mmCIF file of C-alpha atoms and ligand atoms in Angstrom:
data_model
loop_
_atom_site.group_PDB
_atom_site.id
_atom_site.type_symbol
_atom_site.label_atom_id
_atom_site.label_comp_id
_atom_site.label_asym_id
_atom_site.label_seq_id
_atom_site.Cartn_x
_atom_site.Cartn_y
_atom_site.Cartn_z
ATOM 1 C CA MET A 1 0.435 0.002 -0.149
ATOM 2 C CA THR A 2 1.440 3.488 -1.002
ATOM 3 C CA GLU A 3 1.934 6.133 1.854
ATOM 4 C CA LYS A 4 -0.659 8.418 -0.077
ATOM 5 C CA ASN A 5 -3.346 5.506 0.342
ATOM 6 C CA THR A 6 -3.020 5.575 4.337
ATOM 7 C CA GLU A 7 -3.957 8.865 4.167
ATOM 8 C CA LYS A 8 -7.370 7.713 2.809
ATOM 9 C CA ILE A 9 -10.560 6.363 3.987
ATOM 10 C CA ASP A 10 -10.369 2.625 4.231
ATOM 11 C CA ILE A 11 -13.909 1.816 2.282
ATOM 12 C CA LEU A 12 -13.751 -1.681 2.956
ATOM 13 C CA SER A 13 -13.992 -0.727 6.916
ATOM 14 C CA LEU A 14 -17.425 1.036 6.505
ATOM 15 C CA SER A 15 -20.866 0.435 6.935
ATOM 16 C CA LEU A 16 -23.337 0.909 4.011
ATOM 17 C CA SER A 17 -24.819 3.828 6.317
ATOM 18 C CA GLU A 18 -21.514 5.602 6.542
ATOM 19 C CA LEU A 19 -20.654 5.301 2.999
ATOM 20 C CA GLU A 20 -24.266 6.857 1.696
ATOM 21 C CA ASP A 21 -23.273 9.482 4.468
ATOM 22 C CA ASN A 22 -19.667 10.133 2.768
ATOM 23 C CA ILE A 23 -21.305 10.340 -0.681
ATOM 24 C CA ILE A 24 -23.657 12.467 -0.434
ATOM 25 C CA LEU A 25 -21.332 14.893 1.375
ATOM 26 C CA MET A 26 -19.668 14.473 -1.888
ATOM 27 C CA GLY A 27 -22.658 15.841 -3.451
ATOM 28 C CA GLU A 28 -23.456 12.708 -5.046
ATOM 29 C CA LYS A 29 -26.970 11.124 -4.927
ATOM 30 C CA LYS A 30 -27.456 8.261 -2.202
ATOM 31 C CA PHE A 31 -27.906 5.340 -4.287
ATOM 32 C CA ARG A 32 -24.893 5.771 -5.815
ATOM 33 C CA ALA A 33 -23.335 4.271 -2.338
ATOM 34 C CA LYS A 34 -25.087 1.183 -2.863
ATOM 35 C CA GLN A 35 -24.269 0.718 -6.443
ATOM 36 C CA ILE A 36 -19.935 1.125 -4.892
ATOM 37 C CA TRP A 37 -21.228 -1.024 -2.076
ATOM 38 C CA GLN A 38 -21.881 -3.677 -4.249
ATOM 39 C CA TRP A 39 -18.785 -3.180 -6.578
ATOM 40 C CA LEU A 40 -16.847 -3.684 -3.207
ATOM 41 C CA HIS A 41 -18.686 -6.566 -1.665
ATOM 42 C CA VAL A 42 -20.211 -8.508 -4.273
ATOM 43 C CA LYS A 43 -18.440 -8.050 -7.244
ATOM 44 C CA LYS A 44 -15.243 -7.396 -5.343
ATOM 45 C CA VAL A 45 -13.304 -4.834 -7.645
ATOM 46 C CA LYS A 46 -10.218 -3.849 -6.281
ATOM 47 C CA ASN A 47 -10.010 -0.650 -8.555
ATOM 48 C CA PHE A 48 -12.513 2.615 -8.558
ATOM 49 C CA ASP A 49 -12.034 2.027 -12.774
ATOM 50 C CA LYS A 50 -13.744 -1.198 -12.628
ATOM 51 C CA MET A 51 -17.060 0.480 -11.617
ATOM 52 C CA SER A 52 -18.440 0.946 -14.891
ATOM 53 C CA ASN A 53 -22.072 2.255 -14.089
ATOM 54 C CA LEU A 54 -20.178 5.306 -12.649
ATOM 55 C CA SER A 55 -18.878 8.233 -14.581
ATOM 56 C CA ALA A 56 -14.947 8.589 -15.016
ATOM 57 C CA GLN A 57 -15.446 11.654 -13.286
ATOM 58 C CA PHE A 58 -16.852 10.290 -10.318
ATOM 59 C CA ARG A 59 -14.281 7.706 -10.114
ATOM 60 C CA GLY A 60 -11.759 10.012 -10.036
ATOM 61 C CA LYS A 61 -13.421 12.011 -7.101
ATOM 62 C CA LEU A 62 -13.624 8.592 -5.463
ATOM 63 C CA SER A 63 -10.192 7.625 -5.359
ATOM 64 C CA ASP A 64 -8.867 11.031 -4.385
ATOM 65 C CA VAL A 65 -11.116 10.090 -0.957
ATOM 66 C CA PHE A 66 -10.989 6.436 -0.437
ATOM 67 C CA CYS A 67 -8.519 3.759 -0.879
ATOM 68 C CA ILE A 68 -9.505 -0.064 -1.503
ATOM 69 C CA LYS A 69 -7.170 -2.030 0.574
ATOM 70 C CA SER A 70 -5.603 -5.722 -0.250
ATOM 71 C CA LEU A 71 -3.575 -7.971 1.246
ATOM 72 C CA ILE A 72 -0.650 -9.607 -0.188
ATOM 73 C CA ILE A 73 -0.305 -13.754 0.115
ATOM 74 C CA SER A 74 3.256 -13.935 1.448
ATOM 75 C CA LYS A 75 2.999 -17.481 1.478
ATOM 76 C CA ARG A 76 0.275 -20.701 0.519
ATOM 77 C CA LEU A 77 1.103 -24.117 2.370
ATOM 78 C CA ALA A 78 -1.143 -26.987 1.127
ATOM 79 C CA SER A 79 -1.678 -29.438 3.651
ATOM 80 C CA ASP A 80 -0.446 -33.349 1.932
ATOM 81 C CA ILE A 81 -3.054 -35.073 4.952
ATOM 82 C CA ASP A 82 -6.430 -33.052 4.281
ATOM 83 C CA ASN A 83 -7.711 -29.947 2.028
ATOM 84 C CA THR A 84 -6.480 -27.395 4.234
ATOM 85 C CA VAL A 85 -4.461 -24.755 3.169
ATOM 86 C CA LYS A 86 -3.110 -22.012 5.129
ATOM 87 C CA TYR A 87 -2.519 -18.674 4.025
ATOM 88 C CA LEU A 88 0.214 -16.093 5.572
ATOM 89 C CA TYR A 89 -1.154 -12.616 4.064
ATOM 90 C CA GLU A 90 0.785 -9.618 4.567
ATOM 91 C CA LEU A 91 -1.083 -6.334 5.671
ATOM 92 C CA PRO A 92 -0.672 -2.769 3.984
ATOM 93 C CA ASP A 93 1.649 -1.527 6.804
ATOM 94 C CA GLY A 94 3.854 -4.775 6.420
ATOM 95 C CA ASN A 95 2.579 -6.757 9.370
ATOM 96 C CA HIS A 96 1.773 -10.208 8.952
ATOM 97 C CA ILE A 97 -1.379 -12.647 10.109
ATOM 98 C CA GLU A 98 -2.664 -16.101 9.190
ATOM 99 C CA THR A 99 -5.535 -17.790 7.611
ATOM 100 C CA VAL A 100 -7.008 -21.045 7.354
ATOM 101 C CA MET A 101 -9.384 -22.700 4.875
ATOM 102 C CA MET A 102 -10.824 -25.858 5.811
ATOM 103 C CA GLU A 103 -12.926 -28.368 4.034
ATOM 104 C CA TYR A 104 -15.776 -30.352 5.521
ATOM 105 C CA ASN A 105 -18.074 -32.097 3.833
ATOM 106 C CA HIS A 106 -20.982 -29.129 4.003
ATOM 107 C CA GLY A 107 -17.982 -26.837 2.139
ATOM 108 C CA TYR A 108 -15.191 -24.363 2.769
ATOM 109 C CA SER A 109 -14.985 -23.109 6.129
ATOM 110 C CA LEU A 110 -12.534 -20.144 6.767
ATOM 111 C CA CYS A 111 -10.943 -19.444 10.377
ATOM 112 C CA VAL A 112 -9.731 -15.706 10.407
ATOM 113 C CA SER A 113 -7.339 -13.768 12.693
ATOM 114 C CA THR A 114 -9.078 -10.603 13.995
ATOM 115 C CA GLN A 115 -5.708 -9.049 15.890
ATOM 116 C CA VAL A 116 -1.666 -9.445 14.598
ATOM 117 C CA GLY A 117 -0.552 -11.314 16.946
ATOM 118 C CA CYS A 118 -2.405 -11.485 21.259
ATOM 119 C CA LYS A 119 -2.292 -10.186 23.905
ATOM 120 C CA MET A 120 -4.103 -12.968 26.488
ATOM 121 C CA GLY A 121 -0.996 -15.578 27.277
ATOM 122 C CA CYS A 122 -2.871 -18.952 26.706
ATOM 123 C CA GLN A 123 0.464 -21.021 27.866
ATOM 124 C CA PHE A 124 -0.656 -23.678 25.082
ATOM 125 C CA CYS A 125 -0.960 -21.503 22.458
ATOM 126 C CA ALA A 126 1.930 -20.139 19.602
ATOM 127 C CA SER A 127 -0.452 -16.689 18.640
ATOM 128 C CA THR A 128 0.477 -14.951 21.914
ATOM 129 C CA ILE A 129 3.840 -15.899 22.413
ATOM 130 C CA ALA A 130 5.233 -12.850 20.074
ATOM 131 C CA GLY A 131 3.127 -10.564 21.861
ATOM 132 C CA TYR A 132 0.571 -8.480 20.375
ATOM 133 C CA LYS A 133 0.895 -5.631 17.857
ATOM 134 C CA ARG A 134 -2.609 -4.162 17.029
ATOM 135 C CA ASP A 135 -6.088 -4.679 16.336
ATOM 136 C CA LEU A 136 -6.959 -5.923 13.024
ATOM 137 C CA SER A 137 -9.613 -3.188 11.244
ATOM 138 C CA PRO A 138 -12.590 -4.735 9.862
ATOM 139 C CA SER A 139 -11.619 -4.487 5.993
ATOM 140 C CA GLU A 140 -8.006 -6.318 7.056
ATOM 141 C CA ILE A 141 -10.608 -9.022 8.592
ATOM 142 C CA LEU A 142 -12.890 -9.056 5.844
ATOM 143 C CA LEU A 143 -10.096 -9.171 3.290
ATOM 144 C CA GLN A 144 -9.307 -12.399 4.581
ATOM 145 C CA LEU A 145 -12.270 -14.002 3.297
ATOM 146 C CA TYR A 146 -12.496 -12.079 -0.023
ATOM 147 C CA GLU A 147 -8.781 -12.592 -1.094
ATOM 148 C CA THR A 148 -8.442 -16.326 0.007
ATOM 149 C CA GLU A 149 -12.045 -17.068 -2.188
ATOM 150 C CA ARG A 150 -10.379 -15.006 -5.073
ATOM 151 C CA ASP A 151 -7.109 -16.928 -4.562
ATOM 152 C CA SER A 152 -8.790 -20.272 -4.230
ATOM 153 C CA ASP A 153 -11.474 -19.883 -6.656
ATOM 154 C CA LYS A 154 -14.005 -21.495 -4.386
ATOM 155 C CA LYS A 155 -17.148 -20.170 -2.168
ATOM 156 C CA VAL A 156 -16.543 -20.092 1.501
ATOM 157 C CA SER A 157 -19.768 -21.047 3.447
ATOM 158 C CA SER A 158 -18.826 -20.524 7.076
ATOM 159 C CA ILE A 159 -16.367 -18.590 8.993
ATOM 160 C CA VAL A 160 -14.722 -19.261 12.420
ATOM 161 C CA LEU A 161 -13.175 -15.963 14.646
ATOM 162 C CA MET A 162 -10.385 -18.527 15.756
ATOM 163 C CA GLY A 163 -7.480 -17.799 14.049
ATOM 164 C CA ILE A 164 -4.835 -15.088 15.426
ATOM 165 C CA GLY A 165 -6.141 -12.761 18.201
ATOM 166 C CA GLU A 166 -8.885 -12.442 21.004
ATOM 167 C CA PRO A 167 -11.933 -11.302 19.227
ATOM 168 C CA LEU A 168 -13.526 -9.666 21.525
ATOM 169 C CA ASP A 169 -10.398 -8.008 22.615
ATOM 170 C CA ASN A 170 -11.256 -6.060 18.665
ATOM 171 C CA TYR A 171 -14.956 -5.879 19.618
ATOM 172 C CA LYS A 172 -15.584 -2.606 17.774
ATOM 173 C CA ASN A 173 -14.231 -3.816 14.342
ATOM 174 C CA VAL A 174 -14.889 -7.560 14.740
ATOM 175 C CA VAL A 175 -18.584 -6.343 15.581
ATOM 176 C CA ARG A 176 -18.324 -3.942 12.217
ATOM 177 C CA PHE A 177 -16.672 -6.851 10.406
ATOM 178 C CA LEU A 178 -19.869 -9.215 11.184
ATOM 179 C CA ASP A 179 -22.359 -6.167 10.112
ATOM 180 C CA ILE A 180 -20.306 -5.782 6.726
ATOM 181 C CA LEU A 181 -20.290 -9.531 5.677
ATOM 182 C CA SER A 182 -24.527 -9.944 6.892
ATOM 183 C CA ASP A 183 -25.072 -6.687 4.800
ATOM 184 C CA LYS A 184 -28.347 -8.068 2.435
ATOM 185 C CA ASP A 185 -26.783 -5.630 -0.193
ATOM 186 C CA GLY A 186 -23.177 -7.101 -0.025
ATOM 187 C CA TYR A 187 -21.324 -10.400 0.936
ATOM 188 C CA ASN A 188 -24.762 -11.255 2.410
ATOM 189 C CA MET A 189 -23.511 -14.140 4.822
ATOM 190 C CA SER A 190 -26.002 -15.429 7.456
ATOM 191 C CA LEU A 191 -24.624 -14.833 10.538
ATOM 192 C CA ARG A 192 -25.703 -18.480 11.682
ATOM 193 C CA HIS A 193 -22.639 -19.601 9.757
ATOM 194 C CA VAL A 194 -20.264 -17.553 11.821
ATOM 195 C CA SER A 195 -18.477 -18.532 14.983
ATOM 196 C CA LEU A 196 -16.582 -16.531 17.270
ATOM 197 C CA SER A 197 -14.197 -17.836 19.795
ATOM 198 C CA THR A 198 -13.038 -15.898 22.905
ATOM 199 C CA CYS A 199 -11.057 -17.067 26.231
ATOM 200 C CA GLY A 200 -13.688 -15.223 28.142
ATOM 201 C CA ILE A 201 -13.827 -11.595 27.933
ATOM 202 C CA VAL A 202 -17.061 -11.275 30.130
ATOM 203 C CA PRO A 203 -18.353 -7.751 29.217
ATOM 204 C CA ARG A 204 -18.046 -8.080 25.783
ATOM 205 C CA ILE A 205 -20.290 -11.703 26.140
ATOM 206 C CA TYR A 206 -22.878 -9.524 27.272
ATOM 207 C CA ASP A 207 -22.607 -6.842 24.709
ATOM 208 C CA LEU A 208 -22.907 -9.605 22.058
ATOM 209 C CA ALA A 209 -25.239 -11.110 23.391
ATOM 210 C CA ASP A 210 -27.422 -7.747 23.371
ATOM 211 C CA LYS A 211 -26.851 -7.505 19.580
ATOM 212 C CA ASN A 212 -28.274 -11.157 19.259
ATOM 213 C CA TYR A 213 -26.793 -11.590 16.066
ATOM 214 C CA GLY A 214 -27.611 -15.510 15.878
ATOM 215 C CA LEU A 215 -23.874 -16.607 15.689
ATOM 216 C CA THR A 216 -22.306 -19.961 17.571
ATOM 217 C CA LEU A 217 -20.201 -18.211 20.780
ATOM 218 C CA SER A 218 -17.620 -20.739 21.532
ATOM 219 C CA VAL A 219 -15.802 -20.221 24.797
ATOM 220 C CA SER A 220 -12.320 -21.287 25.311
ATOM 221 C CA LEU A 221 -12.390 -22.996 29.091
ATOM 222 C CA HIS A 222 -9.935 -25.719 28.885
ATOM 223 C CA ALA A 223 -10.122 -25.820 32.802
ATOM 224 C CA THR A 224 -12.686 -26.668 35.527
ATOM 225 C CA THR A 225 -11.374 -24.525 38.370
ATOM 226 C CA ASN A 226 -10.017 -21.028 39.157
ATOM 227 C CA ALA A 227 -6.301 -21.998 40.049
ATOM 228 C CA LYS A 228 -5.884 -24.458 37.075
ATOM 229 C CA ARG A 229 -7.698 -21.787 34.666
ATOM 230 C CA SER A 230 -5.332 -19.197 35.991
ATOM 231 C CA GLU A 231 -2.374 -21.361 35.594
ATOM 232 C CA ILE A 232 -2.970 -21.831 32.068
ATOM 233 C CA MET A 233 -5.177 -18.879 30.958
ATOM 234 C CA PRO A 234 -4.376 -15.035 32.817
ATOM 235 C CA VAL A 235 -7.272 -14.000 31.520
ATOM 236 C CA ASN A 236 -9.107 -16.054 34.349
ATOM 237 C CA ASN A 237 -7.202 -14.189 36.930
ATOM 238 C CA LYS A 238 -9.334 -11.227 35.497
ATOM 239 C CA TYR A 239 -13.079 -13.160 34.875
ATOM 240 C CA ASN A 240 -13.076 -15.965 37.046
ATOM 241 C CA ILE A 241 -14.812 -19.113 35.655
ATOM 242 C CA ASN A 242 -18.511 -18.189 37.996
ATOM 243 C CA GLU A 243 -18.582 -14.675 35.964
ATOM 244 C CA LEU A 244 -18.139 -16.469 32.835
ATOM 245 C CA MET A 245 -20.534 -19.225 32.985
ATOM 246 C CA THR A 246 -23.087 -16.093 34.272
ATOM 247 C CA ALA A 247 -22.232 -14.487 31.493
ATOM 248 C CA CYS A 248 -22.565 -17.799 29.204
ATOM 249 C CA ARG A 249 -25.824 -18.297 30.648
ATOM 250 C CA TYR A 250 -27.108 -14.772 30.200
ATOM 251 C CA TYR A 251 -25.828 -15.238 26.456
ATOM 252 C CA PHE A 252 -28.029 -18.484 26.141
ATOM 253 C CA ASN A 253 -31.019 -16.792 27.604
ATOM 254 C CA LYS A 254 -31.228 -13.688 25.489
ATOM 255 C CA THR A 255 -29.918 -15.525 22.386
ATOM 256 C CA LYS A 256 -31.321 -19.319 22.548
ATOM 257 C CA ARG A 257 -28.082 -20.252 21.019
ATOM 258 C CA ARG A 258 -26.006 -23.224 22.586
ATOM 259 C CA ILE A 259 -23.126 -22.438 23.404
ATOM 260 C CA SER A 260 -19.850 -24.423 22.213
ATOM 261 C CA PHE A 261 -17.012 -24.855 25.346
ATOM 262 C CA GLU A 262 -13.791 -25.471 23.925
ATOM 263 C CA TYR A 263 -11.734 -27.881 26.329
ATOM 264 C CA ALA A 264 -7.930 -28.194 24.889
ATOM 265 C CA LEU A 265 -7.251 -31.559 26.156
ATOM 266 C CA ILE A 266 -3.639 -31.631 28.191
ATOM 267 C CA ASP A 267 -2.145 -34.791 29.546
ATOM 268 C CA GLY A 268 -1.758 -34.533 33.286
ATOM 269 C CA VAL A 269 -3.424 -31.371 33.407
ATOM 270 C CA ASN A 270 -6.909 -30.916 33.038
ATOM 271 C CA ASP A 271 -7.696 -34.788 31.899
ATOM 272 C CA SER A 272 -8.437 -36.505 34.622
ATOM 273 C CA LYS A 273 -12.124 -37.735 35.600
ATOM 274 C CA GLU A 274 -12.152 -35.576 38.563
ATOM 275 C CA GLN A 275 -12.088 -32.682 35.697
ATOM 276 C CA ALA A 276 -14.778 -34.422 33.702
ATOM 277 C CA VAL A 277 -17.085 -34.398 37.075
ATOM 278 C CA GLN A 278 -16.524 -30.917 37.509
ATOM 279 C CA LEU A 279 -16.940 -29.953 34.423
ATOM 280 C CA SER A 280 -20.302 -31.394 33.961
ATOM 281 C CA LYS A 281 -21.302 -29.886 36.823
ATOM 282 C CA LEU A 282 -20.150 -26.190 35.677
ATOM 283 C CA LEU A 283 -22.213 -27.265 32.389
ATOM 284 C CA HIS A 284 -25.242 -28.572 33.770
ATOM 285 C CA LYS A 285 -27.490 -25.730 33.752
ATOM 286 C CA THR A 286 -26.241 -24.421 30.623
ATOM 287 C CA GLN A 287 -27.489 -25.433 27.379
ATOM 288 C CA SER A 288 -24.024 -26.399 25.919
ATOM 289 C CA HIS A 289 -21.767 -28.435 23.497
ATOM 290 C CA VAL A 290 -18.332 -29.264 24.646
ATOM 291 C CA ASN A 291 -15.784 -29.613 21.929
ATOM 292 C CA ILE A 292 -12.566 -31.317 22.886
ATOM 293 C CA ILE A 293 -9.450 -30.488 20.899
ATOM 294 C CA PRO A 294 -5.992 -32.676 21.673
ATOM 295 C CA VAL A 295 -3.659 -30.025 22.541
ATOM 296 C CA ASN A 296 -1.457 -29.782 19.208
ATOM 297 C CA LYS A 297 2.299 -29.191 19.707
ATOM 298 C CA ILE A 298 3.824 -25.725 19.762
ATOM 299 C CA LYS A 299 8.019 -25.841 19.690
ATOM 300 C CA GLU A 300 8.231 -23.906 22.815
ATOM 301 C CA ARG A 301 6.165 -25.737 25.292
ATOM 302 C CA LYS A 302 6.043 -29.135 26.534
ATOM 303 C CA PHE A 303 2.092 -29.995 26.280
ATOM 304 C CA THR A 304 0.809 -33.400 24.348
ATOM 305 C CA SER A 305 -2.144 -35.343 24.154
ATOM 306 C CA ASN A 306 -3.685 -37.633 21.695
ATOM 307 C CA ARG A 307 -7.121 -38.816 20.432
ATOM 308 C CA LYS A 308 -7.576 -41.712 22.557
ATOM 309 C CA SER A 309 -6.908 -39.488 25.418
ATOM 310 C CA ALA A 310 -9.493 -37.294 23.909
ATOM 311 C CA VAL A 311 -11.847 -39.898 23.420
ATOM 312 C CA LYS A 312 -11.805 -41.507 26.566
ATOM 313 C CA PHE A 313 -11.873 -37.757 28.169
ATOM 314 C CA ARG A 314 -15.300 -37.497 26.129
ATOM 315 C CA ASP A 315 -16.942 -40.861 26.997
ATOM 316 C CA MET A 316 -16.523 -39.630 30.576
ATOM 317 C CA LEU A 317 -18.413 -36.662 29.970
ATOM 318 C CA ILE A 318 -21.079 -38.235 27.499
ATOM 319 C CA ASP A 319 -21.515 -41.123 30.927
ATOM 320 C CA LEU A 320 -22.210 -37.701 33.029
ATOM 321 C CA GLY A 321 -25.015 -36.396 30.399
ATOM 322 C CA VAL A 322 -22.911 -33.513 28.939
ATOM 323 C CA ASN A 323 -22.724 -33.135 25.323
ATOM 324 C CA ALA A 324 -19.220 -33.639 24.094
ATOM 325 C CA THR A 325 -17.383 -34.641 20.365
ATOM 326 C CA VAL A 326 -13.830 -34.838 19.385
ATOM 327 C CA ARG A 327 -13.067 -32.224 17.195
ATOM 328 C CA ARG A 328 -11.443 -33.489 14.213
ATOM 329 C CA THR A 329 -8.266 -31.839 13.865
ATOM 330 C CA LEU A 330 -7.013 -30.088 10.451
ATOM 331 C CA GLY A 331 -3.685 -29.159 8.891
ATOM 332 C CA THR A 332 -1.257 -30.122 11.667
ATOM 333 C CA ASP A 333 1.129 -30.585 8.971
ATOM 334 C CA ILE A 334 1.517 -27.406 7.920
ATOM 335 C CA ASP A 335 0.925 -25.483 11.481
ATOM 336 C CA ALA A 336 -2.817 -24.925 10.763
ATOM 337 C CA ALA A 337 -4.367 -26.239 13.793
ATOM 338 C CA CYS A 338 -5.830 -24.892 16.561
ATOM 339 C CA GLY A 339 -3.235 -22.577 18.821
ATOM 340 C CA GLN A 340 -0.628 -23.057 15.927
ATOM 341 C CA LEU A 341 -0.948 -19.684 14.001
ATOM 342 C CA ARG A 342 1.692 -17.282 15.134
ATOM 343 C CA ARG A 343 2.365 -13.581 14.141
ATOM 344 C CA GLU A 344 6.397 -14.054 13.553
ATOM 345 C CA TYR A 345 6.779 -16.614 10.718
ATOM 346 C CA GLU A 346 10.035 -17.278 9.022
ATOM 347 C CA ILE A 347 9.294 -16.576 5.635
HETATM 348 N N1 SAH B 401 -8.308 -15.931 21.313
HETATM 349 C C1 SAH B 401 -9.937 -17.112 21.249
HETATM 350 C C2 SAH B 401 -9.560 -17.393 19.780
HETATM 351 C C3 SAH B 401 -8.890 -18.337 19.308
HETATM 352 S S1 SAH B 401 -9.600 -19.696 18.826
HETATM 353 C C4 SAH B 401 -9.696 -17.945 22.301
HETATM 354 O O1 SAH B 401 -8.919 -17.842 22.612
HETATM 355 O O2 SAH B 401 -10.856 -18.721 22.167
HETATM 356 C C5 SAH B 401 -8.308 -21.092 18.902
HETATM 357 C C6 SAH B 401 -8.916 -22.225 19.984
HETATM 358 O O3 SAH B 401 -7.963 -22.825 20.199
HETATM 359 C C7 SAH B 401 -9.481 -21.558 21.179
HETATM 360 O O4 SAH B 401 -10.268 -22.519 21.668
HETATM 361 C C8 SAH B 401 -7.730 -21.963 21.858
HETATM 362 O O5 SAH B 401 -8.032 -21.946 23.382
HETATM 363 C C9 SAH B 401 -7.596 -23.377 21.094
HETATM 364 N N2 SAH B 401 -5.948 -23.532 21.350
HETATM 365 C C10 SAH B 401 -5.045 -22.619 21.606
HETATM 366 N N3 SAH B 401 -3.710 -23.303 21.206
HETATM 367 C C11 SAH B 401 -3.883 -24.142 21.388
HETATM 368 C C12 SAH B 401 -3.399 -26.085 21.354
HETATM 369 N N4 SAH B 401 -2.144 -25.788 21.195
HETATM 370 N N5 SAH B 401 -3.730 -26.992 20.938
HETATM 371 C C13 SAH B 401 -5.708 -26.930 20.802
HETATM 372 N N6 SAH B 401 -6.250 -25.866 20.902
HETATM 373 C C14 SAH B 401 -5.684 -24.815 21.227
#
C-alpha cells in the first residue's frame, strides 16, 4: 500500500450507511453508495476504474478520497493429509497474519485472524508467544475472506473467528466486520454460519448477547477450577469461571443459541476423571456442547495429548450426561491447527 493510500478513507471498513453519508457529503446521490457497495462486496473489484456504472469523473473523485485495501499472499501452504490450506497474508503496513481454509462435507470453512498477535497469554497457544502488535481493521478481517476466495476460486460457506487474536478484545472492529459481512446488499453471509471464539472477555459477552446476531459463541474453557484455569489462561485472573459461566447463561437466555465450550485436552493437566465430573457440574444448568481438542504441539511448549485420551475424556463426559465431541484436527502438518497460528513467521 502506498503512503498516499494510508491517508485516504479505508472504504472496505465502512458500513453501508457510513458510505452513504460520505457520498452525500461529496455532493452525489445516495443511491450511488449502494452501487459502489455492490462493486466492493459482491463483485469485489480492487479498483475504482472497474465501477463501470459510475462516471469517469466520479470514479476519479472516489479514488482521491478513498482507498480499496488489499492483502498480499506471502506464503500459501497446502496440507498433504487433508485439503487444508494456510495463507500467510501481508497487511498494508507490512505486518503478517495467518488465515486457514478448511474443507468439510458441507463446504469450505475459513478461520480468520482478528489481531496481529495476541495479548491473552494462554500457555498452550502459539498466537500469543510473540505478543500483541495491533488490532485488525474491519477491512483486514473481511479481506481474508475476499482474498482467499479469489485465490482458491472457491466459495466459503462458514467463517470461524478462531485465528490469531482475541475477537472480543477487538470488539468494535469485529462487530463492524460482522455487520458488513451479513449486509443483504453486500456479501450477505448469514451470521448463523459464523462462530466466534473467546477466551472469556466477560463484559463483551454481554454486549454480544445484546446484539442477538445468531452466531455461535465458542468459549475456550480448558479447565474446571479457577486455580488451574488461571495457571494456563491468565485472563481467568480478570474474569473467573463463575463470572464467565454467568455471562454464558445470559448469552443463552438472550439468544437461545447453544454455547460451544472448547476444551483443549492436555496430558496430566486437565484430563482426569475428577475434572470431567467438575466440568459436568459447571455445565449442568447450561445448554451447551463441549468440543474436546487434543492439544496441538507448539515448539515452545511441552504440552501433549492424543486422540485416544480425547476419546476417553469424551466418553467420561457423555457418561456424565454432557454433550461432547472430539474435534477433528486439520492441517497439523502445516501448523494450521488450533493454537498453531502465529505472528512471527519465517518466510
Ligand atoms: N482468542 C480466542 C480465539 C482463538 S480460537 C480464544 O481464545 O478462544 C483458537 C482455539 O484454539 C481456542 O479455543 C484456543 O484456546 C485453542 N487453542 C489454543 N492453543 C491450542 C493448542 N495448542 N491446541 C489446541 N487448541 C488450542
